[in-house]
Amino acid sequence: MDIDFNKNEDHNKLLVSDLRQKLSIIKLGGGQKAIDKHHAKGKMTARERIDYLLDEKKPSIEIATFAGDGMYEEHGGCPSGGVVIKIGYVQGKQCIVVANDATVKAGAWFPIAAKKNLRAQEISIENKLPIIYLVDSAGVYLPMQDEIFPDKEHFGRIFRNNAVMSSMGITQISAVMGSCVAGGAYLPIMSDEALIVDKTGSIFLAGSYLVKAAIGESIDNETLGGATTHCEISGVTDYKAKDDKDALDTIKNIVSKIGDFEKAGFNRVKALKPKENQDDIFGILPRSRADQYDMLEIIKRLVDDSEFEQYKEGYGKTILTGYARIDGWAVGIVANQRKVVKTTKGEMQFGGVIYSDSADKATRFIANCNQKKIPLVFLQDVSGFMVGSKSEHGGIIKDGAKMVNAVSNSVVPKFTVIIGNSYGAGNYAMCGKAYDPRLIVAWPSAELAVMSGNSAAKVLTQIETASLKKQGKELTEEDEKALYDKIKARYDRQISPYYAASRIWTDAIINPLDTRKWISMGIEAANHAPIEKPFNLGVIQV
């Protein structure tokens, strides 16, 4: 091991340590005082409910933990979007679980909460995965109602999805474990089966205060919409539970009786661990996003037995393509090569840049994987497509369009891991969020933006300087540097993986050592949904 490897290792392990610290704070939700108040009511927290429901010795992954991070500060913040979402196993069956966190603003729905819930439903729909809602919410956060109420991807879309999912035969089970008010009352009742916890659960379109104001009727919330009312009088709910654990045990019993699902049939054999030491990832990955490294060495530490069968190994070398297995699952890998490579003509190509030949290779490989029904894994560390007269004359736009076309029309499940750079059109070609990966995660080393912070700051500084000169203001060298530093600091904050994760542009920031688990569980989820249409590239310019 050389000194550079050790410095890289220290840097990347510190990033993971920082990730753990941030997660530990976020997982406190509204804070310890709010948790204590919640417990005093005889209620479990959202995370406690999910942990009790999921099989203890089975793996699980959490979706969008950083949703809302650094947002809504003027409203006191919204840790994890006030919602906890996990994919795990209930009685051996893979499910997705959505739980309102009532320690955060009484579980009120912020705009990011709606987006996060819609993401959970999207995962359920794409993978035909059973979904369980643990409801404990005061409804829409009224100070921001204009950002959550009327649009297509706002609050109401959730109930529309409930109806569509039911028609698709996707199992939906809801437990009302606290407040369930107004429009939010539709979510559990549009599920296949609904439970309610006695004395702590309530469900109504309008609470007692609003009823009094609207029609003058005086009534308490328990009589208006408690467990006894809805299980014995209205028939709105199907099961009455004596406490949280009883409700969760009932859900376990229901799930245990669900029949088997029709499988997509993705290939899987006995899993093998990588031969190469996975911890080496921390030393291989450079400290600077501008530095080179061999992506092949990363791949060897992610795939079973460290075996990677390269496709067109000697052609289009700035993208690596090939077949491997991850936790036994057959996968096709498309990865950006981050070191400078030499073509057969002796020309040098920059690492992390997509050239015409590499785009062509990736397009062909994606088509092959679709024909063979092999899930695709994209490993992103991409600066973008090659620019300049030679590339333009060679048809880089056309070749890039072919690759984007193949990614867009791919019918096998896609999974994206952002290892380093994710810039510009490279993000699109390598299956960014807009291209429907089943799951998309980032390592703490990731950066997402139109271009690097350094490049963007230079461009923006030049524009700002030119604008000031037109106004007759001359900047000194020190003024220009101060302006550059100010712009770069702002841009660097926006390209952080945490900025992306807070807005759910990615599903999670993960420890690189958890990558195999995320991909394996993602393919297992995708195996619930047989492929229903053939692969067709449509019209492309050849």
Coordinates of C-alpha atoms in Angstrom, one line a residue, residues 220-425:
D220 CA -65.2 14.5 21.2
N221 CA -62.7 13.0 18.7
E222 CA -62.9 9.5 20.1
T223 CA -66.7 9.3 19.6
L224 CA -66.3 11.1 16.3
G225 CA -63.7 8.8 14.7
G226 CA -62.1 6.4 17.2
A227 CA -61.6 2.6 16.9
T228 CA -64.9 1.6 18.4
T229 CA -66.8 4.0 16.1
H230 CA -65.1 2.8 12.9
C231 CA -65.0 -0.9 13.8
E232 CA -68.5 -1.3 15.2
I233 CA -70.6 1.5 13.8
S234 CA -69.3 2.9 10.5
G235 CA -67.5 -0.2 9.4
V236 CA -64.7 2.0 7.9
T237 CA -61.9 -0.1 9.5
D238 CA -61.5 -3.8 9.5
Y239 CA -59.6 -4.6 12.7
K240 CA -59.4 -3.1 16.1
A241 CA -56.0 -3.4 17.9
K242 CA -55.5 -2.8 21.6
D243 CA -52.1 -1.2 21.1
D244 CA -49.3 -0.6 18.5
K245 CA -47.8 -4.1 18.9
D246 CA -51.2 -5.8 18.6
A247 CA -51.8 -3.9 15.3
L248 CA -48.3 -4.8 14.0
D249 CA -48.8 -8.5 14.9
T250 CA -52.1 -8.4 13.0
I251 CA -50.3 -7.1 10.0
K252 CA -47.7 -9.9 10.3
N253 CA -50.5 -12.4 10.3
I254 CA -52.2 -10.9 7.2
V255 CA -48.9 -10.8 5.3
S256 CA -48.0 -14.4 6.2
K257 CA -51.0 -15.6 4.3
I258 CA -50.4 -13.8 1.0
G259 CA -49.9 -16.2 -1.9
D260 CA -46.7 -16.4 -3.9
F261 CA -46.1 -14.0 -6.8
E262 CA -45.3 -14.5 -10.4
K263 CA -41.6 -14.0 -10.9
A264 CA -39.8 -12.1 -13.6
G265 CA -37.2 -14.9 -13.7
F266 CA -33.9 -13.0 -13.3
N267 CA -31.0 -15.4 -13.0
R268 CA -29.6 -16.2 -9.6
V269 CA -27.2 -18.7 -8.3
K270 CA -25.5 -19.2 -4.9
A271 CA -23.9 -16.0 -3.8
L272 CA -20.1 -15.6 -3.4
K273 CA -18.2 -12.8 -1.7
P274 CA -15.7 -10.8 -3.7
K275 CA -12.2 -12.3 -3.7
E276 CA -10.7 -8.9 -3.5
N277 CA -10.9 -7.1 -0.1
Q278 CA -13.9 -4.8 -0.2
D279 CA -12.3 -2.4 2.2
D280 CA -9.8 -1.5 -0.4
I281 CA -12.5 0.6 -2.1
F282 CA -11.7 3.4 0.4
G283 CA -8.0 3.5 -0.7
I284 CA -8.6 3.1 -4.4
L285 CA -11.2 6.0 -4.6
P286 CA -9.2 9.2 -4.8
R287 CA -9.6 12.2 -2.5
S288 CA -10.1 14.6 -5.3
R289 CA -12.9 14.2 -7.9
A290 CA -10.4 15.3 -10.5
D291 CA -7.9 12.5 -10.0
Q292 CA -7.8 9.3 -11.9
Y293 CA -8.3 5.7 -10.8
D294 CA -9.1 2.3 -12.3
M295 CA -12.9 1.7 -12.1
L296 CA -12.1 -2.0 -12.8
E297 CA -10.6 -2.3 -9.4
I298 CA -13.8 -1.0 -7.8
I299 CA -15.9 -3.4 -9.8
K300 CA -13.8 -6.4 -8.6
R301 CA -14.6 -5.4 -5.0
L302 CA -18.4 -5.3 -5.7
V303 CA -19.0 -8.4 -7.7
D304 CA -19.2 -12.1 -6.7
D305 CA -15.8 -13.8 -6.7
S306 CA -14.4 -10.6 -8.2
E307 CA -15.3 -12.0 -11.7
F308 CA -16.1 -9.5 -14.4
E309 CA -16.5 -10.7 -18.0
Q310 CA -15.8 -7.6 -20.1
Y311 CA -17.8 -6.9 -23.3
K312 CA -15.8 -5.2 -26.1
E313 CA -12.9 -4.8 -23.7
G314 CA -10.5 -3.3 -26.3
Y315 CA -13.1 -0.8 -27.7
G316 CA -14.6 2.4 -26.3
K317 CA -12.4 2.1 -23.2
T318 CA -13.8 5.1 -21.3
I319 CA -16.9 3.0 -20.5
L320 CA -16.5 -0.5 -19.0
T321 CA -19.3 -3.0 -19.9
G322 CA -19.6 -6.6 -18.9
Y323 CA -21.4 -9.4 -17.1
A324 CA -21.0 -10.3 -13.4
R325 CA -23.0 -11.5 -10.4
I326 CA -23.9 -9.5 -7.3
D327 CA -25.1 -11.6 -4.4
G328 CA -25.8 -14.4 -6.9
W329 CA -27.9 -12.2 -9.2
A330 CA -26.7 -12.0 -12.8
V331 CA -26.1 -8.3 -13.8
G332 CA -24.8 -6.3 -16.7
I333 CA -22.5 -3.5 -15.5
V334 CA -22.1 -0.2 -17.3
A335 CA -19.3 1.9 -15.6
N336 CA -17.3 5.0 -16.4
Q337 CA -13.6 4.3 -16.6
R338 CA -11.8 7.0 -14.6
K339 CA -8.3 6.7 -15.9
V340 CA -6.8 8.0 -19.2
V341 CA -6.9 5.3 -21.8
K342 CA -5.2 4.8 -25.2
T343 CA -7.2 3.8 -28.3
T344 CA -6.1 1.3 -30.9
K345 CA -5.1 4.3 -33.0
G346 CA -2.8 5.4 -30.2
E347 CA -4.9 8.4 -29.3
M348 CA -5.4 9.3 -25.6
Q349 CA -8.9 9.7 -24.1
F350 CA -9.8 11.4 -20.8
G351 CA -11.1 9.2 -18.1
G352 CA -14.7 9.8 -17.0
V353 CA -15.6 11.3 -20.4
I354 CA -18.0 9.6 -22.8
Y355 CA -16.6 9.4 -26.4
S356 CA -18.5 8.2 -29.5
D357 CA -17.0 4.7 -29.4
S358 CA -17.8 4.2 -25.7
A359 CA -21.4 5.5 -26.2
D360 CA -21.7 3.0 -29.1
K361 CA -20.4 0.2 -27.0
A362 CA -22.7 1.0 -24.1
T363 CA -25.7 1.1 -26.4
R364 CA -25.0 -2.3 -27.9
F365 CA -24.4 -3.8 -24.4
I366 CA -27.7 -2.4 -23.0
A367 CA -29.5 -3.9 -25.9
N368 CA -27.9 -7.3 -25.3
C369 CA -28.9 -7.2 -21.6
N370 CA -32.4 -6.4 -22.5
Q371 CA -32.5 -9.4 -25.0
K372 CA -31.1 -11.7 -22.3
K373 CA -33.3 -10.4 -19.5
I374 CA -30.3 -9.3 -17.3
P375 CA -30.7 -6.4 -14.9
L376 CA -28.4 -3.4 -15.5
V377 CA -26.2 -1.7 -12.9
F378 CA -24.7 1.7 -13.8
L379 CA -21.7 2.9 -11.9
Q380 CA -21.4 6.6 -12.4
D381 CA -18.3 8.7 -12.3
V382 CA -18.8 10.8 -15.4
S383 CA -17.8 14.3 -16.4
G384 CA -20.0 14.3 -19.5
F385 CA -19.6 13.7 -23.3
M386 CA -16.5 14.8 -25.1
V387 CA -16.6 18.2 -26.7
G388 CA -14.7 20.0 -29.4
S389 CA -14.6 20.0 -33.2
K390 CA -13.3 16.5 -33.6
S391 CA -16.0 15.0 -31.5
E392 CA -18.8 17.2 -33.0
H393 CA -17.7 16.3 -36.6
G394 CA -17.5 12.6 -35.5
G395 CA -21.2 12.7 -34.5
I396 CA -20.9 12.7 -30.7
I397 CA -24.4 14.1 -30.4
K398 CA -25.8 11.2 -32.5
D399 CA -23.9 8.5 -30.6
G400 CA -24.8 10.0 -27.2
A401 CA -28.5 10.1 -28.4
K402 CA -28.3 6.4 -29.2
M403 CA -27.1 5.6 -25.7
V404 CA -29.7 7.8 -24.0
N405 CA -32.3 6.1 -26.2
A406 CA -31.2 2.7 -25.1
V407 CA -31.3 3.7 -21.4
S408 CA -34.7 5.3 -21.8
N409 CA -36.3 2.3 -23.6
S410 CA -34.6 -0.4 -21.5
V411 CA -37.2 -2.8 -20.1
V412 CA -35.0 -4.7 -17.6
P413 CA -34.7 -3.1 -14.2
K414 CA -31.9 -0.6 -13.8
F415 CA -29.9 0.3 -10.7
T416 CA -27.6 3.4 -10.4
V417 CA -24.7 4.0 -8.1
I418 CA -23.2 7.4 -8.1
I419 CA -19.6 6.8 -7.0
G420 CA -18.1 10.2 -8.0
N421 CA -18.9 12.8 -10.6
S422 CA -22.4 12.9 -12.1
Y423 CA -22.2 15.9 -14.4
G424 CA -24.4 17.2 -17.3
A425 CA -25.6 14.9 -20.0

